PDB file of C-alpha atoms in Angstrom:
ATOM      1  CA  MET L   1       0.122   0.073   0.227  1.00 56.00           C
ATOM      2  CA  ASN L   2       1.032   3.686  -0.827  1.00 56.00           C
ATOM      3  CA  SER L   3       1.487   6.093   1.484  1.00 58.00           C
ATOM      4  CA  ASN L   4      -1.012   8.670  -0.071  1.00 73.00           C
ATOM      5  CA  THR L   5      -3.439  10.087   1.734  1.00 88.00           C
ATOM      6  CA  SER L   6      -6.021  10.140  -0.412  1.00 93.00           C
ATOM      7  CA  ILE L   7      -6.877   9.091  -3.977  1.00 96.00           C
ATOM      8  CA  ARG L   8      -9.930   9.346  -6.839  1.00 96.00           C
ATOM      9  CA  LEU L   9     -12.845   7.211  -6.063  1.00 97.00           C
ATOM     10  CA  ASP L  10     -12.926   6.075  -9.728  1.00 96.00           C
ATOM     11  CA  LYS L  11      -9.244   5.039  -9.159  1.00 96.00           C
ATOM     12  CA  TRP L  12      -9.571   3.674  -6.164  1.00 97.00           C
ATOM     13  CA  LEU L  13     -12.365   1.476  -7.374  1.00 97.00           C
ATOM     14  CA  TRP L  14     -10.177   0.358 -10.417  1.00 97.00           C
ATOM     15  CA  THR L  15      -7.127  -0.459  -7.923  1.00 96.00           C
ATOM     16  CA  ALA L  16      -9.421  -2.581  -5.366  1.00 96.00           C
ATOM     17  CA  ARG L  17     -10.801  -4.667  -8.526  1.00 96.00           C
ATOM     18  CA  PHE L  18     -14.285  -3.820  -8.417  1.00 96.00           C
ATOM     19  CA  TYR L  19     -14.404  -2.859 -12.196  1.00 96.00           C
ATOM     20  CA  LYS L  20     -12.002  -3.759 -14.884  1.00 96.00           C
ATOM     21  CA  THR L  21     -11.236  -0.214 -16.376  1.00 96.00           C
ATOM     22  CA  ARG L  22     -11.603   3.329 -15.016  1.00 96.00           C
ATOM     23  CA  ARG L  23     -13.933   3.784 -17.351  1.00 97.00           C
ATOM     24  CA  LEU L  24     -16.412   1.149 -16.383  1.00 97.00           C
ATOM     25  CA  ALA L  25     -15.588   2.812 -13.004  1.00 97.00           C
ATOM     26  CA  THR L  26     -16.544   6.146 -14.181  1.00 97.00           C
ATOM     27  CA  ASP L  27     -19.506   4.745 -15.716  1.00 97.00           C
ATOM     28  CA  ALA L  28     -20.977   3.328 -12.639  1.00 97.00           C
ATOM     29  CA  ILE L  29     -20.397   6.031 -10.560  1.00 97.00           C
ATOM     30  CA  ASN L  30     -22.024   8.428 -12.980  1.00 97.00           C
ATOM     31  CA  GLY L  31     -24.896   5.966 -13.337  1.00 96.00           C
ATOM     32  CA  GLY L  32     -25.712   6.090  -9.538  1.00 96.00           C
ATOM     33  CA  LYS L  33     -24.137   2.703  -8.553  1.00 97.00           C
ATOM     34  CA  ILE L  34     -21.709   4.044  -6.288  1.00 97.00           C
ATOM     35  CA  HIS L  35     -22.633   6.114  -3.000  1.00 97.00           C
ATOM     36  CA  VAL L  36     -20.088   7.520  -0.567  1.00 97.00           C
ATOM     37  CA  ASN L  37     -20.916   8.195   2.719  1.00 95.00           C
ATOM     38  CA  GLY L  38     -24.623   7.534   1.569  1.00 93.00           C
ATOM     39  CA  GLN L  39     -24.769   9.953  -0.971  1.00 96.00           C
ATOM     40  CA  ARG L  40     -24.299   9.994  -4.772  1.00 96.00           C
ATOM     41  CA  THR L  41     -20.733  11.338  -5.956  1.00 95.00           C
ATOM     42  CA  LYS L  42     -18.773  12.394  -9.088  1.00 96.00           C
ATOM     43  CA  PRO L  43     -15.754  10.572 -10.234  1.00 96.00           C
ATOM     44  CA  GLY L  44     -13.228  12.807  -8.991  1.00 95.00           C
ATOM     45  CA  LYS L  45     -14.292  12.683  -5.402  1.00 95.00           C
ATOM     46  CA  ASP L  46     -11.374  12.062  -3.339  1.00 95.00           C
ATOM     47  CA  VAL L  47     -11.546   8.892  -1.231  1.00 96.00           C
ATOM     48  CA  LYS L  48      -9.656   8.495   2.305  1.00 95.00           C
ATOM     49  CA  ILE L  49      -9.231   5.825   4.914  1.00 96.00           C
ATOM     50  CA  GLY L  50     -12.168   5.061   6.684  1.00 95.00           C
ATOM     51  CA  THR L  51     -14.647   6.350   4.354  1.00 96.00           C
ATOM     52  CA  LYS L  52     -17.619   3.998   3.584  1.00 97.00           C
ATOM     53  CA  ILE L  53     -18.870   3.271   0.192  1.00 97.00           C
ATOM     54  CA  LYS L  54     -21.875   1.545  -0.974  1.00 97.00           C
ATOM     55  CA  ILE L  55     -21.536  -0.636  -4.714  1.00 97.00           C
ATOM     56  CA  SER L  56     -24.434  -2.067  -6.566  1.00 96.00           C
ATOM     57  CA  LYS L  57     -23.042  -4.239  -9.184  1.00 94.00           C
ATOM     58  CA  ASP L  58     -25.222  -6.726 -11.400  1.00 90.00           C
ATOM     59  CA  ARG L  59     -27.152  -8.257  -8.563  1.00 91.00           C
ATOM     60  CA  PHE L  60     -24.848  -7.712  -6.165  1.00 95.00           C
ATOM     61  CA  ASN L  61     -24.120  -5.011  -3.378  1.00 96.00           C
ATOM     62  CA  TRP L  62     -21.224  -4.067  -1.083  1.00 96.00           C
ATOM     63  CA  ASP L  63     -20.968  -2.015   1.868  1.00 97.00           C
ATOM     64  CA  ILE L  64     -17.173  -1.443   2.454  1.00 97.00           C
ATOM     65  CA  THR L  65     -14.993   0.962   4.340  1.00 97.00           C
ATOM     66  CA  VAL L  66     -11.653   2.133   2.772  1.00 96.00           C
ATOM     67  CA  ALA L  67      -9.111   0.199   4.790  1.00 96.00           C
ATOM     68  CA  GLY L  68      -6.041   1.180   2.587  1.00 95.00           C
ATOM     69  CA  ILE L  69      -5.040   3.229  -0.601  1.00 95.00           C
ATOM     70  CA  ASN L  70      -2.908   2.257  -3.706  1.00 92.00           C
ATOM     71  CA  THR L  71      -2.397   4.275  -6.700  1.00 90.00           C
ATOM     72  CA  GLN L  72      -1.329   0.704  -8.913  1.00 93.00           C
ATOM     73  CA  ARG L  73      -3.250  -2.018  -9.577  1.00 94.00           C
ATOM     74  CA  ARG L  74      -2.335  -5.043  -7.712  1.00 94.00           C
ATOM     75  CA  PRO L  75      -3.070  -8.753  -7.327  1.00 95.00           C
ATOM     76  CA  ALA L  76      -6.504  -9.468  -6.320  1.00 94.00           C
ATOM     77  CA  LYS L  77      -5.055 -11.008  -2.904  1.00 95.00           C
ATOM     78  CA  GLU L  78      -3.728  -7.705  -2.148  1.00 94.00           C
ATOM     79  CA  ALA L  79      -6.523  -5.583  -3.417  1.00 95.00           C
ATOM     80  CA  ILE L  80      -8.621  -7.433  -0.792  1.00 94.00           C
ATOM     81  CA  LEU L  81      -6.220  -5.368   1.791  1.00 95.00           C
ATOM     82  CA  LEU L  82      -7.855  -1.862   0.245  1.00 96.00           C
ATOM     83  CA  TYR L  83     -11.267  -2.325   2.085  1.00 97.00           C
ATOM     84  CA  GLU L  84     -13.311  -3.945   4.816  1.00 97.00           C
ATOM     85  CA  GLU L  85     -16.758  -5.270   4.122  1.00 96.00           C
ATOM     86  CA  THR L  86     -19.240  -5.439   6.940  1.00 96.00           C
ATOM     87  CA  GLU L  87     -20.713  -8.957   7.697  1.00 96.00           C
ATOM     88  CA  GLU L  88     -24.399  -8.311   6.878  1.00 96.00           C
ATOM     89  CA  SER L  89     -23.186  -7.296   3.346  1.00 95.00           C
ATOM     90  CA  HIS L  90     -21.047 -10.345   2.826  1.00 95.00           C
ATOM     91  CA  ALA L  91     -23.748 -12.656   4.324  1.00 96.00           C
ATOM     92  CA  GLN L  92     -26.097 -10.977   1.838  1.00 95.00           C
ATOM     93  CA  ARG L  93     -23.929 -11.896  -0.958  1.00 94.00           C
ATOM     94  CA  GLN L  94     -23.306 -15.448  -0.130  1.00 96.00           C
ATOM     95  CA  GLU L  95     -26.766 -16.018   0.063  1.00 95.00           C
ATOM     96  CA  LEU L  96     -27.474 -14.167  -3.327  1.00 94.00           C
ATOM     97  CA  VAL L  97     -24.450 -16.565  -4.536  1.00 94.00           C
ATOM     98  CA  LEU L  98     -26.282 -19.673  -3.586  1.00 93.00           C
ATOM     99  CA  LYS L  99     -29.856 -18.428  -4.661  1.00 91.00           C
ATOM    100  CA  ILE L 100     -28.023 -17.970  -8.355  1.00 88.00           C
ATOM    101  CA  ARG L 101     -26.587 -21.276  -8.357  1.00 88.00           C
ATOM    102  CA  GLU L 102     -29.843 -23.232  -7.374  1.00 85.00           C
ATOM    103  CA  GLU L 103     -31.705 -21.225 -10.555  1.00 81.00           C
ATOM    104  CA  LYS L 104     -28.606 -22.038 -12.724  1.00 78.00           C
ATOM    105  CA  HIS L 105     -28.872 -25.733 -11.410  1.00 73.00           C
ATOM    106  CA  PHE L 106     -32.991 -25.737 -12.043  1.00 69.00           C
ATOM    107  CA  TYR L 107     -32.712 -24.559 -15.322  1.00 66.00           C
ATOM    108  CA  ALA L 108     -29.419 -26.182 -16.543  1.00 61.00           C
ATOM    109  CA  ASP L 109     -31.232 -29.636 -17.467  1.00 61.00           C
ATOM    110  CA  ASN L 110     -33.417 -27.351 -20.265  1.00 60.00           C
ATOM    111  CA  LYS L 111     -30.572 -25.382 -21.536  1.00 61.00           C
ATOM    112  CA  THR L 112     -29.397 -27.962 -24.287  1.00 76.00           C
ATOM    113  CA  LYS L 113     -30.205 -27.055 -28.043  1.00 82.00           C
ATOM    114  CA  PRO L 114     -32.406 -29.747 -29.907  1.00 84.00           C
ATOM    115  CA  ASN L 115     -30.324 -32.194 -31.795  1.00 88.00           C
ATOM    116  CA  LYS L 116     -31.064 -32.601 -35.460  1.00 92.00           C
ATOM    117  CA  LYS L 117     -33.836 -35.119 -35.017  1.00 92.00           C
ATOM    118  CA  GLU L 118     -35.639 -33.009 -32.432  1.00 88.00           C
ATOM    119  CA  ARG L 119     -35.135 -29.858 -34.826  1.00 90.00           C
ATOM    120  CA  ARG L 120     -36.967 -31.757 -37.546  1.00 92.00           C
ATOM    121  CA  LEU L 121     -39.739 -32.545 -34.772  1.00 91.00           C
ATOM    122  CA  ILE L 122     -40.484 -29.252 -33.720  1.00 90.00           C
ATOM    123  CA  HIS L 123     -40.438 -27.762 -37.586  1.00 91.00           C
ATOM    124  CA  ARG L 124     -42.998 -30.473 -38.276  1.00 90.00           C
ATOM    125  CA  PHE L 125     -44.829 -29.663 -35.055  1.00 88.00           C
ATOM    126  CA  LYS L 126     -44.737 -25.665 -36.161  1.00 88.00           C
ATOM    127  CA  GLY L 127     -45.870 -26.444 -39.912  1.00 83.00           C
ATOM    128  CA  ASP L 128     -42.545 -25.127 -41.371  1.00 65.00           C
TER     129      ASP L 128
END
């Protein structure tokens, strides 16, 4: 971690590996998916250690507190050290992951494409 005291929000989200590029982080901030200390913000907002950030990405939500600042994008194992997640946020995300797995397993049986014989039957049935 670097000794800097603050960093731009879009750059911090990129270094903490929440987004693959700074452009995606900027789009998420402008789209209202990121809240700093409970309020919408701009990509240039300075983030300091102790800042509370709420991130909504896809169907997942994170409630985190900034624990470190790094100006360079580092491996994922180091990026995890840049923030602390609340217990409730972590538990909710784990529940959602389990739910998504169950849904995927439930629908997985019907996701195969029909083979040639089945396609012919479908075409005959439809009258094409």
